Short mmCIF file of C-alpha atoms and ligand atoms in Angstrom, two decimals:
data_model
loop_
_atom_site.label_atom_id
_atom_site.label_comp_id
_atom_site.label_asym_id
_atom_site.label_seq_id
_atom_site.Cartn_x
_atom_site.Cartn_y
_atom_site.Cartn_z
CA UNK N 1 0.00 0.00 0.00
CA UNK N 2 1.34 3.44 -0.66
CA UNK N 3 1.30 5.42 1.70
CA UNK N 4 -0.75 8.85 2.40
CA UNK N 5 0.75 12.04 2.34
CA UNK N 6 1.73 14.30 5.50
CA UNK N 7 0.79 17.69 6.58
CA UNK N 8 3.66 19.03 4.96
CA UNK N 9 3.88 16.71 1.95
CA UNK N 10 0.82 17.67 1.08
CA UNK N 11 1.15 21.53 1.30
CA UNK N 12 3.70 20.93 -0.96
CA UNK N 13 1.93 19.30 -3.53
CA UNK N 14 -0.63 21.42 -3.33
CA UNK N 15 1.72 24.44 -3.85
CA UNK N 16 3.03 22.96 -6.65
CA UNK N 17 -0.85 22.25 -8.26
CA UNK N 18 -2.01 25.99 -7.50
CA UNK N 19 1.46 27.46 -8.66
CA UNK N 20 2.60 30.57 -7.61
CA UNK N 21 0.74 33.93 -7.74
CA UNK N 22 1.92 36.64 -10.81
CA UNK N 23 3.26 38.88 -7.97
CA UNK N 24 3.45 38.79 -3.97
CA UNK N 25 4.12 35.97 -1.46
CA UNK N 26 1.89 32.55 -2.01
CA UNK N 27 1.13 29.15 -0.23
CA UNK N 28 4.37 28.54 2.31
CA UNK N 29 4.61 31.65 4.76
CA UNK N 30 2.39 32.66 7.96
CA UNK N 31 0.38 34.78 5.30
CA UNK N 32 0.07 35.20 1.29
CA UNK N 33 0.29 39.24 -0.04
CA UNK N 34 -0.14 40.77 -3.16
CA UNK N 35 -0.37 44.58 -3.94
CA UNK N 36 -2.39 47.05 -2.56
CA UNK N 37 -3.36 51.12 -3.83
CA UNK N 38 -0.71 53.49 -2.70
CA UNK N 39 2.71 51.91 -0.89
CA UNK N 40 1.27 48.85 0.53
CA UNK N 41 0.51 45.15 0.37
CA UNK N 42 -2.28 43.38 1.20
CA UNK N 43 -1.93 40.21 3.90
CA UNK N 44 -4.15 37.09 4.27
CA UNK N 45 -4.60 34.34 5.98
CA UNK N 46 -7.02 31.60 7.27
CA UNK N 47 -7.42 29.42 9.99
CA UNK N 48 -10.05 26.47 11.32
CA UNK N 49 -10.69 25.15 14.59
CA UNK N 50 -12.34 21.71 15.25
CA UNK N 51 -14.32 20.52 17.86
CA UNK N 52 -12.87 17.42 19.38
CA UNK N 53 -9.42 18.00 17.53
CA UNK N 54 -8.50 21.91 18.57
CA UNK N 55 -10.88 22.58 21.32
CA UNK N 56 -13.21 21.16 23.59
CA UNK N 57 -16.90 22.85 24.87
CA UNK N 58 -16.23 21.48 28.60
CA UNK N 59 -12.91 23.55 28.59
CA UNK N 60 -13.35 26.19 26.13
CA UNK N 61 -16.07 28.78 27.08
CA UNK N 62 -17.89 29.62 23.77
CA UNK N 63 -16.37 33.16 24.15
CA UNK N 64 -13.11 32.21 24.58
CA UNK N 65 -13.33 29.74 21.23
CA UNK N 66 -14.42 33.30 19.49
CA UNK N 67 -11.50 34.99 20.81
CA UNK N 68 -9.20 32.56 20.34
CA UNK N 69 -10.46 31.80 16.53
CA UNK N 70 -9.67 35.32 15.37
CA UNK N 71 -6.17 35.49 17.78
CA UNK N 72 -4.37 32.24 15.60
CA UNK N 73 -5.18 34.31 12.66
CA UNK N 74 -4.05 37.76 14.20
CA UNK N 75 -1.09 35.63 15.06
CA UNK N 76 -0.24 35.15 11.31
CA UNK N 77 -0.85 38.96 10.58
CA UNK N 78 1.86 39.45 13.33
CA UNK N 79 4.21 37.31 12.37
CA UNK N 80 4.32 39.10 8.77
CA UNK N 81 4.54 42.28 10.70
CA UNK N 82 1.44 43.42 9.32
CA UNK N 83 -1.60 45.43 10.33
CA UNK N 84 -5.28 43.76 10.73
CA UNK N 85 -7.99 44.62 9.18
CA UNK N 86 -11.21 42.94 7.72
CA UNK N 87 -12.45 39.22 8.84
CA UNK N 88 -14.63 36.75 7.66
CA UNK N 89 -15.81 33.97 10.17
CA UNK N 90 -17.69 30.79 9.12
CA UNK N 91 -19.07 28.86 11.46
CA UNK N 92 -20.78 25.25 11.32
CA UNK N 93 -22.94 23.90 14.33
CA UNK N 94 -25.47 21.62 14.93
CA UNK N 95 -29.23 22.67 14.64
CA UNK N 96 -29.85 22.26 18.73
CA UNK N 97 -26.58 24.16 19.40
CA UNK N 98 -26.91 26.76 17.71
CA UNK N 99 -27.32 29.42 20.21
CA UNK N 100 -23.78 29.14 20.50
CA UNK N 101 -23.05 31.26 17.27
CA UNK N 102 -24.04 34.53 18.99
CA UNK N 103 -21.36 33.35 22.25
CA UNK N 104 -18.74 32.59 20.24
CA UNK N 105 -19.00 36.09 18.13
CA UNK N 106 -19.32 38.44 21.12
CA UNK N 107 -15.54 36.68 22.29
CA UNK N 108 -14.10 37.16 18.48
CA UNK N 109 -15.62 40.77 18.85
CA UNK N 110 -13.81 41.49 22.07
CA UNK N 111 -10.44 40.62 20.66
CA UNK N 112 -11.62 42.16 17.37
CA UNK N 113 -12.06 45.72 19.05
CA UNK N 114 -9.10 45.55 21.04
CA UNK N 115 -6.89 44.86 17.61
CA UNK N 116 -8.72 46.77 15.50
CA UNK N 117 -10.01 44.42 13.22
CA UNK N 118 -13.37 44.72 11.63
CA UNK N 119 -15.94 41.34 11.33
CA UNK N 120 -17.25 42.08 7.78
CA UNK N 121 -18.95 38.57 6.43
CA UNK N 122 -18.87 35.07 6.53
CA UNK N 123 -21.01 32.29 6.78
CA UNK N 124 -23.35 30.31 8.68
CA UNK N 125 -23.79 26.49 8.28
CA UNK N 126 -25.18 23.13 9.82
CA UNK N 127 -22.59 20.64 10.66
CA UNK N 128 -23.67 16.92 11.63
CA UNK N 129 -22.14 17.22 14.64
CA UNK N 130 -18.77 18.82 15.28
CA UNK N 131 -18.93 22.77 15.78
CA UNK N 132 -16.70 23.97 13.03
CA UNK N 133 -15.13 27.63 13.00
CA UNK N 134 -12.72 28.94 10.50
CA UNK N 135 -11.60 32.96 10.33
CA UNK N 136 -10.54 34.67 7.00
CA UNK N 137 -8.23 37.71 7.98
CA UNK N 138 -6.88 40.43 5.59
CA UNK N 139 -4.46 43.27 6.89
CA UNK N 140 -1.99 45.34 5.50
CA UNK N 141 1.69 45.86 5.03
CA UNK N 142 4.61 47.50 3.95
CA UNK N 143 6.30 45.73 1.37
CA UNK N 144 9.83 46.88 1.97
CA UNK N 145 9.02 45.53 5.69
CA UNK N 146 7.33 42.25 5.07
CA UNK N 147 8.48 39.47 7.66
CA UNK N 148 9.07 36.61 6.03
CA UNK N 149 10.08 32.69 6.74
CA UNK N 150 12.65 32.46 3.52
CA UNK N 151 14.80 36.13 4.94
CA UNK N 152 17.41 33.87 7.71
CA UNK N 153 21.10 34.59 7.27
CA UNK N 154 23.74 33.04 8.64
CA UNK N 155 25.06 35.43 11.61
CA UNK N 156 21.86 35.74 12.37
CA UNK N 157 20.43 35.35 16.03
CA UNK N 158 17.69 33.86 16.78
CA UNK N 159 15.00 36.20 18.98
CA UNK N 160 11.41 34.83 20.95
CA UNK N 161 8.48 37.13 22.23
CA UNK N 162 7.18 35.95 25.81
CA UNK N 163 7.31 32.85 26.90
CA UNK N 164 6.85 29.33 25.70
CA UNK N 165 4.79 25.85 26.71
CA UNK N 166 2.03 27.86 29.02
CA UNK N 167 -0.72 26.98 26.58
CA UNK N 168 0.27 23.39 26.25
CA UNK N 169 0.54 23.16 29.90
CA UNK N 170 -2.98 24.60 30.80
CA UNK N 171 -4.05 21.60 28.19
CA UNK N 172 -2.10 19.17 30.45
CA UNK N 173 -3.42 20.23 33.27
CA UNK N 174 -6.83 20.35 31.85
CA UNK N 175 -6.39 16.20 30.32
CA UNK N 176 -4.28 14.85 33.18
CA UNK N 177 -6.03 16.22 36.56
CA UNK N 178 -9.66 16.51 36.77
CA UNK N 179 -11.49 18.19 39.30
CA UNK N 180 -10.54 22.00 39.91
CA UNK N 181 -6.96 23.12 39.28
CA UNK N 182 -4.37 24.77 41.26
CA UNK N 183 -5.15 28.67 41.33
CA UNK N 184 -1.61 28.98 39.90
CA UNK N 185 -2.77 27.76 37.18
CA UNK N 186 -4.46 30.78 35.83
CA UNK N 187 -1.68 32.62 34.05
CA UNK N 188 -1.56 28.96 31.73
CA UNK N 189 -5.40 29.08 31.54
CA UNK N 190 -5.37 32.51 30.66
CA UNK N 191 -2.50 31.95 27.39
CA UNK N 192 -4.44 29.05 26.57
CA UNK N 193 -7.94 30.59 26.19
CA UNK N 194 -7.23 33.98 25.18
CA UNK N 195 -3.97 34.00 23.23
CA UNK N 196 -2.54 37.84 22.90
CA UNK N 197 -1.28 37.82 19.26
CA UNK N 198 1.97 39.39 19.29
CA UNK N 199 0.74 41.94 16.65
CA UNK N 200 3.22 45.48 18.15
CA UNK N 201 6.13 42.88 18.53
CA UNK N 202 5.87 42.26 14.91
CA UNK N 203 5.27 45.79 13.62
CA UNK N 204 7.96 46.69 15.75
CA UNK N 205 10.43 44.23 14.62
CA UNK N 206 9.34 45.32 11.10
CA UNK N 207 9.98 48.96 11.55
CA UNK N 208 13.69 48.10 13.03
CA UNK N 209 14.99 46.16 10.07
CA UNK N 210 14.18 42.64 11.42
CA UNK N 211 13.01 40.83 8.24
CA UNK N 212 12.42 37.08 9.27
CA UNK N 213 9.68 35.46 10.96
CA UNK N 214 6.88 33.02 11.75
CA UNK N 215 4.78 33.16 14.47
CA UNK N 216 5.04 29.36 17.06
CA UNK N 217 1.87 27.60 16.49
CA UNK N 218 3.07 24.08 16.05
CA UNK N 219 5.42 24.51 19.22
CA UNK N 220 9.05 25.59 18.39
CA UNK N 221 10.66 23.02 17.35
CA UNK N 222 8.59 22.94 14.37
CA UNK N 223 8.83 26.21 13.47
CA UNK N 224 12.57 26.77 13.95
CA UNK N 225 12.50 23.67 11.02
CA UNK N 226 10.13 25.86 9.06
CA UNK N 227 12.97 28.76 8.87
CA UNK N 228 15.77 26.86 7.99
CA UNK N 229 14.16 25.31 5.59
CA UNK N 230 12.22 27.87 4.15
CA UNK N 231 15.60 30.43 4.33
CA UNK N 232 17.92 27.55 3.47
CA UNK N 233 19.81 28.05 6.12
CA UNK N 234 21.18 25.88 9.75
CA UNK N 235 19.44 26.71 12.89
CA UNK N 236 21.19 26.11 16.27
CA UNK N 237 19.31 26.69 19.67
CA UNK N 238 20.05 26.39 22.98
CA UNK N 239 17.80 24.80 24.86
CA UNK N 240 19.13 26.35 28.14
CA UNK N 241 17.74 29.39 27.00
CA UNK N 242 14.19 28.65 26.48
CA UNK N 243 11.93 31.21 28.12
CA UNK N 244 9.88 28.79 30.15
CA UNK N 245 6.68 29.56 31.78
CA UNK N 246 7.29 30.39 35.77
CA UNK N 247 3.57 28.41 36.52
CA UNK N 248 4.56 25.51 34.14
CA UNK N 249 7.58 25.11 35.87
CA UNK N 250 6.14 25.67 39.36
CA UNK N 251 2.87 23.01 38.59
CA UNK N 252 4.55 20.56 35.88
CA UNK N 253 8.54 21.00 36.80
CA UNK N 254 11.14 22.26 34.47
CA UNK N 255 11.55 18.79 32.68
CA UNK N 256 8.20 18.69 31.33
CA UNK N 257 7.88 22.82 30.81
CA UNK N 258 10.74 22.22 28.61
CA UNK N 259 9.43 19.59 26.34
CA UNK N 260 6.15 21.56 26.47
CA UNK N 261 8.47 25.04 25.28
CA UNK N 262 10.10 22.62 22.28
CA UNK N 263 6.75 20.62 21.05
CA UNK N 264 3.53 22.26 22.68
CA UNK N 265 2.53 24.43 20.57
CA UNK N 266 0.19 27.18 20.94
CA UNK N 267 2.20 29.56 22.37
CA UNK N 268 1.24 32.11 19.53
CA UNK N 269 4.97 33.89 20.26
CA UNK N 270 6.68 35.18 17.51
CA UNK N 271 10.04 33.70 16.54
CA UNK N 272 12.77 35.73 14.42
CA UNK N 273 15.64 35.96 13.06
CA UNK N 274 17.95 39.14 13.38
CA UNK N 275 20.97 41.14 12.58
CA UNK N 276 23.08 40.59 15.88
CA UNK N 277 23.87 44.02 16.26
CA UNK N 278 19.84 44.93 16.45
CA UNK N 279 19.78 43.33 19.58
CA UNK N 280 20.16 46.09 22.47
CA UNK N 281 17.81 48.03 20.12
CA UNK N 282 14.98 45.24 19.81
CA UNK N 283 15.11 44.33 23.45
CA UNK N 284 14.26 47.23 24.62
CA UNK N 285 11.43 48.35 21.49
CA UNK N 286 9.97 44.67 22.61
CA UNK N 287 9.49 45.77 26.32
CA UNK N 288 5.88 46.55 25.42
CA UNK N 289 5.32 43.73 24.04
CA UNK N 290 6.69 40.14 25.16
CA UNK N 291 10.31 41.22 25.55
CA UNK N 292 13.29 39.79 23.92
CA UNK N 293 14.93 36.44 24.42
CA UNK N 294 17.66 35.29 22.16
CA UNK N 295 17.65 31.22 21.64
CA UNK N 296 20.99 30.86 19.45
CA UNK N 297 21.80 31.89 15.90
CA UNK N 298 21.95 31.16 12.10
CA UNK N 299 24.56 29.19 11.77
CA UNK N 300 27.43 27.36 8.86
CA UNK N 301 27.93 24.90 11.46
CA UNK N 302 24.42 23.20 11.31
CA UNK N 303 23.24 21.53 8.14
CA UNK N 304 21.02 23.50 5.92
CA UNK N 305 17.40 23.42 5.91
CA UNK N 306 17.83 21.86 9.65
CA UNK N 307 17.34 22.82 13.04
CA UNK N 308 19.37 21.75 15.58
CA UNK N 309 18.81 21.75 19.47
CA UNK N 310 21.78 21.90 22.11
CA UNK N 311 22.34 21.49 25.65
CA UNK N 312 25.20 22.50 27.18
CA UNK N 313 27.19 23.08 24.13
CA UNK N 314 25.97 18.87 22.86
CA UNK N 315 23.51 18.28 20.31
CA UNK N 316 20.24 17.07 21.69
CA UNK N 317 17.59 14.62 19.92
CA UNK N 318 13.92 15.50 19.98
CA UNK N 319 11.57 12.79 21.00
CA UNK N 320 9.06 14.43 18.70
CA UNK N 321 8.75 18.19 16.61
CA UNK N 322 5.44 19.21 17.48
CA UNK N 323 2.13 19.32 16.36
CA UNK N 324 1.34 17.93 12.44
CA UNK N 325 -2.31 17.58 11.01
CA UNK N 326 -1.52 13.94 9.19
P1 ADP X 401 0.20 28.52 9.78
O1 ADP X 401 0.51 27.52 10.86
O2 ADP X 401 1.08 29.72 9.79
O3 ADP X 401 -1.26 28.88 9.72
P2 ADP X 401 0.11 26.33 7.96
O4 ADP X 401 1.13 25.37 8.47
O5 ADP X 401 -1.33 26.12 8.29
O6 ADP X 401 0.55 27.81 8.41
O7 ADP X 401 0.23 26.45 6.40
C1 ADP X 401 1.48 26.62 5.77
C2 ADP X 401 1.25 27.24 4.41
O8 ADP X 401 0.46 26.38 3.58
C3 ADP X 401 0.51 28.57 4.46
O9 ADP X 401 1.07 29.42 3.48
C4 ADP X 401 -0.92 28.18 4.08
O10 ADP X 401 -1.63 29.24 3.47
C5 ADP X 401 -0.70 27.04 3.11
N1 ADP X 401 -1.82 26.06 3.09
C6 ADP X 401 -2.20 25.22 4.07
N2 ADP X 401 -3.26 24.48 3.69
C7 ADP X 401 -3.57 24.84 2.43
C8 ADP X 401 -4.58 24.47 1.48
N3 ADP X 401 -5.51 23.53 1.77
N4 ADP X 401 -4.57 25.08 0.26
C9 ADP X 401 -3.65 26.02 -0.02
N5 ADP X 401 -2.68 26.42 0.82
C10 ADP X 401 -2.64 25.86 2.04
MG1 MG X 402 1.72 30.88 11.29
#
């Protein structure tokens, strides 16, 4: 039997069946652009959330599902270093349920208002069962500023917003101990419900000459893979440095806060790539927003179109990358 295609296999093939746009950035970055009136680009994206594969009802409060459905698509804006904009959001739900449409739109609308982004259509559907919600986001940019996955150079360093693995704890929390949690808790709760896209980090990285990123959906390791190989270039990080969360650490210890920093995903952080001598500048523009951590750098010494992950000066394997669709 042959065997089926992967996430990422099958992106590719169906980047190579759509081909790539006359002008601007297609299928392979956080966002696709083409030209706008006057000086700037357009940016789009979309994103879907499943019930029973990226949310559950008895966790998720139907407001927080709306806020976090437009903030993993905010998320992409940011990591282009663009500007939102307009949104679409289509939403499929069972007939009896369907009271929920109104909940989940007044938590989108929060977030919306507080970003700036206007809900202008969309589309409203039965589904046999699962409640389906998927966001269509356009903002703008400027060209000259774009952040992209394909701009790493070696000499580079590598630069994080906030923290990492507080969503993906709150989750383990949530799946391993029943029953109410640990008022420490919160803070992980609170990133896993109501993500704050990184969108000033990523204009401001934009506006100081920082030209490569992607925003960590799929937990880092994944998308410190998706640079190098996107940019052609070797990645090393250092694990030692990983921005952990302080309530992870304190209610899962720093063993598992570490593999939930690497693989966890949904930390919505944005991760860059920069010129090294940016770096007093950008840690103190990214005060307002996340701060500045810098993980390693671009590197000759790592094998292109890999990342590689080191403790203590060693090379370290990874049990697993993070999360993959197929
Ligand atoms: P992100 O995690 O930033 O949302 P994805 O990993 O979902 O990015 O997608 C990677 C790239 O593949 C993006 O450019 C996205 O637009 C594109 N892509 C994913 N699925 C499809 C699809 N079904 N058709 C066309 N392009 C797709
Ligand atoms: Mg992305």
């Amino acid at each position: 039997m042959t065997e089926l295609p992967g996430e990422f296999e099958l992106i590719a093939r169906l980047a190579a069946l759509f081909g790539p746009p006359p002008n601007g950035l297609g299928i392979g970055d956080d966002a696709a652009t083409w030209p706008a009136t006057g000086d700037t680009v357009q940016v789009a994206t979309t994103d879907m959330l499943i019930e029973g594969i990226h949310f559950r009802l008895d966790w998720t409060s139907p407001e927080d599902l709306g806020w976090k459905a437009l903030a993993v698509n905010l998320s992409d804006l940011a990591a282009m270093g663009a500007t939102p904009g307009r949104a679409l959001i289509s939403i499929a739900v069972d007939a009896a349920r369907r009271g929920l449409v109104l909940q989940v739109a007044r938590g989108l609308q929060s977030l919306a208002e507080r970003t700036g982004t206007r809900v202008v259509g969309g589309d409203t559907v039965r589904s046999p069962g699962p409640l389906v919600i998927n966001v269509a986001l356009v903002g703008e940019a400027d060209p000259a500023r774009l952040l992209r996955r394909d701009a790493a150079r070696p000499g580079d360093l590598v630069g994080v917003t906030g923290c990492l693995g507080a969503s993906s704890a709150a989750l383990t929390l949530l799946s391993e101990r029943p029953g109410p949690l640990d008022p420490a808790a919160a803070p992980l709760l609170a990133a896993h419900h109501r993500p704050l896209p990184r969108l000033v980090a990523g204009q401001l990285l934009a506006s100081r000459g920082v030209r490569c990123a992607i925003d960590i959906s799929d937990g880092l390791a994944s998308e410190a893979l998706h640079l190098a190989r996107a940019s052609g270039v070797g990645i090393e990080i250092d694990v030692g440095r990983l921005p952990l969360s302080p309530a992870a650490v304190r209610l899962l210890g720093e063993r598992r806060s570490r593999e939930l920093a690497l693989t966890g995903g949904e930390d919505y952080e944005l991760l860059f790539t920069f010129d090294p001598q940016l770096v007093d500048e950008l840690a103190s523009a990214l005060a307002i927003d996340g701060g500045l951590t810098v993980l390693g750098e671009v590197t000759d010494q790592v094998p292109t179109g890999t990342a590689q992950f080191v403790e203590a000066g060693q090379p370290i394997e990874l049990a697993e990358r993070g999360y993959v669709a197929f």
